[in-house]
Amino acid sequence: MPLLGRRPIGVLGGTFDPIHYGHLRPALELLDALELAEIRFVPCRIPAHRGTPWVTAEQRLTLVRLATTGQPGFVTDDRELRREGPSYMVDTLASLRADFPDAPLCLIVGTDAFRELHTWRCWRDLSGLAHIVVMQRPGVLQPLPPPLDAFIAPRVIHAAPALRRRLAGDVLFQPVTQLDISATRIRALLARGQSPRYLLPEAVLAYIHDRGLYRSPLASTLVTA
Ligand code: ATP
């Protein structure tokens, strides 16, 4: 199989409200298992598919920076904060493709986000811009919605080296350590005055406490739209 010879770049978008070990540990495992050149963490400015985040985009970006600084291969990417309007992944991938014309791109999603993929703007175009790598996440049931299933089935590959064969278009399901951690739960703990320690990096928690983030009881009711 001819390889492009370039290691793929991983792209992990999210609200990161806040970032936690359920994002970070699977990302590190993907970095190693798929031999990615790097993983770019891309916090959204305005989430397209859910309610307004509880803290500002700049604060969520800072939390991502604090969590990723010092880990080789982890990059904080602020491009969605520099763009007006809702943060659509198709625009983000197009912008990354322009920046990295010769590198395979891997859009990394958790199982829950993957199941909603067919609701994303121009979702079929995503696979023209990047491979899709699904991190297996606990508590999410199969089967896939029919339109997504039909689209994905012919694109599934079973080995990471194939991701280097072309710039985009494959789908890989990659098992990762199951960490049943969610930002929703962390916000709820903080809103109740309980500690989310050991669910997220100390530096992230220190910033949250320092700025008094997620303190309002309303934060615990903020759920996915
Ligand atoms: P919330 O609880 O507010 O919905 P979240 O914890 O799911 O947030 P997001 O920022 O929405 O975090 O997630 C970004 C990406 O990371 C998504 O693709 C999501 O599926 C994935 N992800 C989040 N938590 C985990 C986890 N514990 N294990 C694997 N993937 C995860």
mmCIF file of C-alpha atoms and ligand atoms in Angstrom:
data_model
loop_
_atom_site.group_PDB
_atom_site.id
_atom_site.type_symbol
_atom_site.label_atom_id
_atom_site.label_comp_id
_atom_site.label_asym_id
_atom_site.label_seq_id
_atom_site.Cartn_x
_atom_site.Cartn_y
_atom_site.Cartn_z
ATOM 1 C CA MET A 1 0.000 0.000 0.000
ATOM 2 C CA PRO A 2 1.631 3.325 -1.002
ATOM 3 C CA LEU A 3 1.919 5.689 1.933
ATOM 4 C CA LEU A 4 2.013 9.450 1.805
ATOM 5 C CA GLY A 5 4.806 9.289 4.335
ATOM 6 C CA ARG A 6 3.403 12.046 6.510
ATOM 7 C CA ARG A 7 2.151 11.355 9.960
ATOM 8 C CA PRO A 8 -1.481 12.419 10.363
ATOM 9 C CA ILE A 9 -2.542 15.430 12.409
ATOM 10 C CA GLY A 10 -5.308 14.786 14.930
ATOM 11 C CA VAL A 11 -8.039 17.384 15.432
ATOM 12 C CA LEU A 12 -10.040 17.205 18.665
ATOM 13 C CA GLY A 13 -12.784 19.809 18.746
ATOM 14 C CA GLY A 14 -15.056 20.363 21.693
ATOM 15 C CA THR A 15 -16.688 22.785 24.038
ATOM 16 C CA PHE A 16 -14.161 21.844 26.739
ATOM 17 C CA ASP A 17 -16.444 23.343 29.388
ATOM 18 C CA PRO A 18 -14.159 22.373 31.125
ATOM 19 C CA ILE A 19 -11.467 20.084 29.621
ATOM 20 C CA HIS A 20 -10.963 16.904 31.679
ATOM 21 C CA TYR A 21 -9.096 13.586 31.743
ATOM 22 C CA GLY A 22 -11.828 11.982 29.607
ATOM 23 C CA HIS A 23 -10.500 14.172 26.781
ATOM 24 C CA LEU A 24 -6.816 14.080 27.645
ATOM 25 C CA ARG A 25 -6.078 10.413 28.329
ATOM 26 C CA PRO A 26 -7.810 9.067 25.184
ATOM 27 C CA ALA A 27 -6.079 11.794 23.160
ATOM 28 C CA LEU A 28 -2.675 10.721 24.450
ATOM 29 C CA GLU A 29 -3.472 7.099 23.638
ATOM 30 C CA LEU A 30 -4.442 8.088 20.084
ATOM 31 C CA LEU A 31 -1.294 10.156 19.688
ATOM 32 C CA ASP A 32 0.774 7.064 20.453
ATOM 33 C CA ALA A 33 -1.363 4.316 18.892
ATOM 34 C CA LEU A 34 -1.907 6.133 15.577
ATOM 35 C CA GLU A 35 1.581 7.700 15.557
ATOM 36 C CA LEU A 36 0.062 11.116 14.999
ATOM 37 C CA ALA A 37 2.338 14.079 14.381
ATOM 38 C CA GLU A 38 0.276 16.058 16.891
ATOM 39 C CA ILE A 39 -3.220 16.514 18.241
ATOM 40 C CA ARG A 40 -4.732 19.965 17.935
ATOM 41 C CA PHE A 41 -7.299 20.761 20.635
ATOM 42 C CA VAL A 42 -9.806 23.172 19.107
ATOM 43 C CA PRO A 43 -12.221 24.781 21.564
ATOM 44 C CA CYS A 44 -15.322 26.135 19.876
ATOM 45 C CA ARG A 45 -16.320 29.798 20.133
ATOM 46 C CA ILE A 46 -20.050 29.223 19.802
ATOM 47 C CA PRO A 47 -21.101 25.554 19.893
ATOM 48 C CA ALA A 48 -23.309 24.723 16.916
ATOM 49 C CA HIS A 49 -25.181 21.831 18.549
ATOM 50 C CA ARG A 50 -25.736 22.696 22.196
ATOM 51 C CA GLY A 51 -26.542 25.415 24.697
ATOM 52 C CA THR A 52 -24.325 28.371 25.526
ATOM 53 C CA PRO A 53 -21.271 27.346 27.551
ATOM 54 C CA TRP A 54 -21.174 28.553 31.136
ATOM 55 C CA VAL A 55 -17.795 30.293 30.876
ATOM 56 C CA THR A 56 -16.387 32.423 28.063
ATOM 57 C CA ALA A 57 -14.608 31.011 25.038
ATOM 58 C CA GLU A 58 -11.402 32.726 26.169
ATOM 59 C CA GLN A 59 -11.648 31.046 29.588
ATOM 60 C CA ARG A 60 -12.257 27.626 28.002
ATOM 61 C CA LEU A 61 -9.275 28.237 25.718
ATOM 62 C CA THR A 62 -7.134 29.074 28.753
ATOM 63 C CA LEU A 63 -8.263 25.857 30.440
ATOM 64 C CA VAL A 64 -7.251 23.869 27.350
ATOM 65 C CA ARG A 65 -3.868 25.625 27.322
ATOM 66 C CA LEU A 66 -3.282 24.850 30.979
ATOM 67 C CA ALA A 67 -4.177 21.193 30.399
ATOM 68 C CA THR A 68 -2.039 20.640 27.315
ATOM 69 C CA THR A 69 1.057 22.739 28.003
ATOM 70 C CA GLY A 70 4.085 20.553 28.546
ATOM 71 C CA GLN A 71 2.722 17.485 26.762
ATOM 72 C CA PRO A 72 4.735 16.954 23.577
ATOM 73 C CA GLY A 73 2.410 16.573 20.601
ATOM 74 C CA PHE A 74 -0.516 18.406 22.220
ATOM 75 C CA VAL A 75 -1.288 21.741 20.565
ATOM 76 C CA THR A 76 -3.924 24.314 21.549
ATOM 77 C CA ASP A 77 -5.558 25.728 18.429
ATOM 78 C CA ASP A 78 -7.570 28.951 18.799
ATOM 79 C CA ARG A 79 -8.823 29.207 15.199
ATOM 80 C CA GLU A 80 -12.505 28.878 16.105
ATOM 81 C CA LEU A 81 -12.203 31.794 18.505
ATOM 82 C CA ARG A 82 -10.831 33.918 15.685
ATOM 83 C CA ARG A 83 -13.874 33.226 13.479
ATOM 84 C CA GLU A 84 -17.234 34.989 13.663
ATOM 85 C CA GLY A 85 -20.474 33.078 14.120
ATOM 86 C CA PRO A 86 -21.159 29.476 15.163
ATOM 87 C CA SER A 87 -18.201 27.100 15.127
ATOM 88 C CA TYR A 88 -18.783 24.566 12.367
ATOM 89 C CA MET A 89 -16.269 21.730 12.108
ATOM 90 C CA VAL A 90 -16.469 21.743 8.318
ATOM 91 C CA ASP A 91 -15.070 25.314 8.309
ATOM 92 C CA THR A 92 -12.400 24.370 10.838
ATOM 93 C CA LEU A 93 -11.234 21.403 8.788
ATOM 94 C CA ALA A 94 -11.182 23.504 5.603
ATOM 95 C CA SER A 95 -8.991 26.032 7.372
ATOM 96 C CA LEU A 96 -6.676 23.292 8.677
ATOM 97 C CA ARG A 97 -6.503 21.738 5.215
ATOM 98 C CA ALA A 98 -5.342 25.116 3.877
ATOM 99 C CA ASP A 99 -2.662 25.293 6.589
ATOM 100 C CA PHE A 100 -1.533 21.679 6.148
ATOM 101 C CA PRO A 101 -2.117 20.798 2.479
ATOM 102 C CA ASP A 102 0.058 17.652 2.521
ATOM 103 C CA ALA A 103 -0.818 16.039 5.853
ATOM 104 C CA PRO A 104 -3.586 13.528 6.505
ATOM 105 C CA LEU A 105 -6.028 15.050 8.983
ATOM 106 C CA CYS A 106 -7.906 12.939 11.555
ATOM 107 C CA LEU A 107 -11.077 14.377 13.021
ATOM 108 C CA ILE A 108 -11.261 12.787 16.478
ATOM 109 C CA VAL A 109 -14.683 12.322 18.076
ATOM 110 C CA GLY A 110 -16.103 10.430 21.018
ATOM 111 C CA THR A 111 -18.777 7.845 20.359
ATOM 112 C CA ASP A 112 -21.558 10.165 21.528
ATOM 113 C CA ALA A 113 -20.470 12.983 19.225
ATOM 114 C CA PHE A 114 -19.996 10.507 16.371
ATOM 115 C CA ARG A 115 -23.599 9.305 16.638
ATOM 116 C CA GLU A 116 -24.738 12.885 16.020
ATOM 117 C CA LEU A 117 -22.407 13.468 13.109
ATOM 118 C CA HIS A 118 -25.185 13.421 10.508
ATOM 119 C CA THR A 119 -26.668 16.516 12.194
ATOM 120 C CA TRP A 120 -23.474 18.554 11.719
ATOM 121 C CA ARG A 121 -23.361 21.207 9.013
ATOM 122 C CA CYS A 122 -22.287 19.730 5.637
ATOM 123 C CA TRP A 123 -21.475 16.487 7.449
ATOM 124 C CA ARG A 124 -20.788 14.494 4.296
ATOM 125 C CA ASP A 125 -18.068 16.997 3.378
ATOM 126 C CA LEU A 126 -16.165 16.234 6.581
ATOM 127 C CA SER A 127 -14.848 13.004 5.148
ATOM 128 C CA GLY A 128 -13.516 14.830 2.089
ATOM 129 C CA LEU A 129 -11.413 16.961 4.410
ATOM 130 C CA ALA A 130 -10.290 14.473 7.058
ATOM 131 C CA HIS A 131 -10.328 10.898 8.234
ATOM 132 C CA ILE A 132 -12.678 10.278 11.137
ATOM 133 C CA VAL A 133 -11.322 8.542 14.232
ATOM 134 C CA VAL A 134 -13.893 7.472 16.798
ATOM 135 C CA MET A 135 -12.774 7.097 20.417
ATOM 136 C CA GLN A 136 -14.880 4.402 21.993
ATOM 137 C CA ARG A 137 -16.629 6.020 24.964
ATOM 138 C CA PRO A 138 -18.528 4.264 27.749
ATOM 139 C CA GLY A 139 -22.282 4.276 28.070
ATOM 140 C CA VAL A 140 -23.211 4.848 24.454
ATOM 141 C CA LEU A 141 -25.368 2.354 22.625
ATOM 142 C CA GLN A 142 -25.155 1.108 19.069
ATOM 143 C CA PRO A 143 -26.566 0.872 16.386
ATOM 144 C CA LEU A 144 -25.879 4.007 14.397
ATOM 145 C CA PRO A 145 -28.611 6.146 12.843
ATOM 146 C CA PRO A 146 -29.303 4.720 9.326
ATOM 147 C CA PRO A 147 -28.003 7.648 7.198
ATOM 148 C CA LEU A 148 -24.764 7.725 9.165
ATOM 149 C CA ASP A 149 -24.406 3.954 9.068
ATOM 150 C CA ALA A 150 -24.831 3.859 5.279
ATOM 151 C CA PHE A 151 -22.295 6.627 4.777
ATOM 152 C CA ILE A 152 -19.699 5.216 7.157
ATOM 153 C CA ALA A 153 -19.845 1.498 6.288
ATOM 154 C CA PRO A 154 -17.770 1.597 3.059
ATOM 155 C CA ARG A 155 -15.203 3.888 4.643
ATOM 156 C CA VAL A 156 -14.273 1.851 7.716
ATOM 157 C CA ILE A 157 -10.660 0.724 8.006
ATOM 158 C CA HIS A 158 -9.213 -1.538 10.666
ATOM 159 C CA ALA A 159 -5.565 -0.540 10.969
ATOM 160 C CA ALA A 160 -4.001 2.782 11.827
ATOM 161 C CA PRO A 161 -1.223 2.723 9.171
ATOM 162 C CA ALA A 162 -3.908 3.010 6.470
ATOM 163 C CA LEU A 163 -4.551 6.566 7.690
ATOM 164 C CA ARG A 164 -1.307 7.584 5.964
ATOM 165 C CA ARG A 165 -2.429 6.219 2.614
ATOM 166 C CA ARG A 166 -4.425 9.312 1.737
ATOM 167 C CA LEU A 167 -5.270 12.714 3.144
ATOM 168 C CA ALA A 168 -8.885 12.012 4.136
ATOM 169 C CA GLY A 169 -11.871 9.722 3.765
ATOM 170 C CA ASP A 170 -11.349 6.739 6.096
ATOM 171 C CA VAL A 171 -13.126 5.933 9.355
ATOM 172 C CA LEU A 172 -11.310 4.179 12.197
ATOM 173 C CA PHE A 173 -12.872 2.983 15.475
ATOM 174 C CA GLN A 174 -10.114 3.083 18.063
ATOM 175 C CA PRO A 175 -10.586 1.650 21.549
ATOM 176 C CA VAL A 176 -9.294 3.888 24.309
ATOM 177 C CA THR A 177 -9.251 3.590 28.081
ATOM 178 C CA GLN A 178 -12.815 4.014 29.241
ATOM 179 C CA LEU A 179 -13.096 7.039 31.504
ATOM 180 C CA ASP A 180 -16.667 7.864 32.343
ATOM 181 C CA ILE A 181 -15.961 11.540 32.968
ATOM 182 C CA SER A 182 -18.066 14.342 31.545
ATOM 183 C CA ALA A 183 -17.883 18.112 31.735
ATOM 184 C CA THR A 184 -21.554 18.108 32.705
ATOM 185 C CA ARG A 185 -20.770 16.130 35.858
ATOM 186 C CA ILE A 186 -17.795 18.353 36.706
ATOM 187 C CA ARG A 187 -19.947 21.480 36.364
ATOM 188 C CA ALA A 188 -22.606 19.913 38.572
ATOM 189 C CA LEU A 189 -20.068 19.069 41.276
ATOM 190 C CA LEU A 190 -18.648 22.581 41.233
ATOM 191 C CA ALA A 191 -22.098 24.150 41.315
ATOM 192 C CA ARG A 192 -22.921 22.092 44.414
ATOM 193 C CA GLY A 193 -19.664 23.130 46.061
ATOM 194 C CA GLN A 194 -18.239 19.596 45.781
ATOM 195 C CA SER A 195 -14.794 18.800 44.470
ATOM 196 C CA PRO A 196 -14.144 17.417 40.965
ATOM 197 C CA ARG A 197 -10.518 16.764 41.942
ATOM 198 C CA TYR A 198 -8.860 13.841 40.108
ATOM 199 C CA LEU A 199 -11.306 14.146 37.205
ATOM 200 C CA LEU A 200 -9.309 16.943 35.586
ATOM 201 C CA PRO A 201 -5.777 18.385 35.803
ATOM 202 C CA GLU A 202 -4.842 20.284 38.956
ATOM 203 C CA ALA A 203 -3.838 23.367 36.958
ATOM 204 C CA VAL A 204 -7.286 23.473 35.358
ATOM 205 C CA LEU A 205 -9.003 23.118 38.709
ATOM 206 C CA ALA A 206 -6.789 25.795 40.260
ATOM 207 C CA TYR A 207 -7.783 28.259 37.510
ATOM 208 C CA ILE A 208 -11.464 27.366 37.957
ATOM 209 C CA HIS A 209 -11.246 28.038 41.688
ATOM 210 C CA ASP A 210 -9.140 31.152 41.229
ATOM 211 C CA ARG A 211 -11.702 32.714 38.867
ATOM 212 C CA GLY A 212 -14.745 31.331 40.671
ATOM 213 C CA LEU A 213 -15.982 29.550 37.536
ATOM 214 C CA TYR A 214 -19.018 27.225 37.442
ATOM 215 C CA ARG A 215 -20.205 28.384 40.849
ATOM 216 C CA SER A 216 -23.781 29.264 39.995
ATOM 217 C CA PRO A 217 -26.376 26.565 40.645
ATOM 218 C CA LEU A 218 -27.509 27.172 37.073
ATOM 219 C CA ALA A 219 -24.253 25.607 35.863
ATOM 220 C CA SER A 220 -25.450 22.191 37.008
ATOM 221 C CA THR A 221 -28.582 22.452 34.875
ATOM 222 C CA LEU A 222 -26.706 23.396 31.723
ATOM 223 C CA VAL A 223 -27.118 20.329 29.539
ATOM 224 C CA THR A 224 -26.517 19.487 25.920
ATOM 225 C CA ALA A 225 -29.124 21.133 23.677
HETATM 226 P P1 ATP B 1 -20.543 17.843 28.202
HETATM 227 O O1 ATP B 1 -20.641 16.915 29.385
HETATM 228 O O2 ATP B 1 -20.670 19.292 28.565
HETATM 229 O O3 ATP B 1 -21.470 17.444 27.071
HETATM 230 P P2 ATP B 1 -18.098 16.538 27.312
HETATM 231 O O4 ATP B 1 -17.450 16.076 28.558
HETATM 232 O O5 ATP B 1 -18.835 15.513 26.482
HETATM 233 O O6 ATP B 1 -19.055 17.770 27.638
HETATM 234 P P3 ATP B 1 -17.047 17.934 24.972
HETATM 235 O O7 ATP B 1 -16.203 19.152 25.014
HETATM 236 O O8 ATP B 1 -18.449 18.114 24.525
HETATM 237 O O9 ATP B 1 -16.987 17.259 26.449
HETATM 238 O O10 ATP B 1 -16.348 16.781 24.154
HETATM 239 C C1 ATP B 1 -15.401 16.968 23.131
HETATM 240 C C2 ATP B 1 -15.126 15.625 22.482
HETATM 241 O O11 ATP B 1 -14.566 14.723 23.442
HETATM 242 C C3 ATP B 1 -16.386 14.935 21.935
HETATM 243 O O12 ATP B 1 -16.035 14.289 20.716
HETATM 244 C C4 ATP B 1 -16.725 13.927 23.023
HETATM 245 O O13 ATP B 1 -17.426 12.808 22.502
HETATM 246 C C5 ATP B 1 -15.336 13.528 23.517
HETATM 247 N N1 ATP B 1 -15.342 13.076 24.925
HETATM 248 C C6 ATP B 1 -15.758 13.785 25.991
HETATM 249 N N2 ATP B 1 -15.632 13.071 27.125
HETATM 250 C C7 ATP B 1 -15.119 11.867 26.773
HETATM 251 C C8 ATP B 1 -14.756 10.669 27.500
HETATM 252 N N3 ATP B 1 -14.927 10.569 28.836
HETATM 253 N N4 ATP B 1 -14.238 9.624 26.806
HETATM 254 C C9 ATP B 1 -14.083 9.708 25.445
HETATM 255 N N5 ATP B 1 -14.407 10.811 24.698
HETATM 256 C C10 ATP B 1 -14.919 11.873 25.352
#
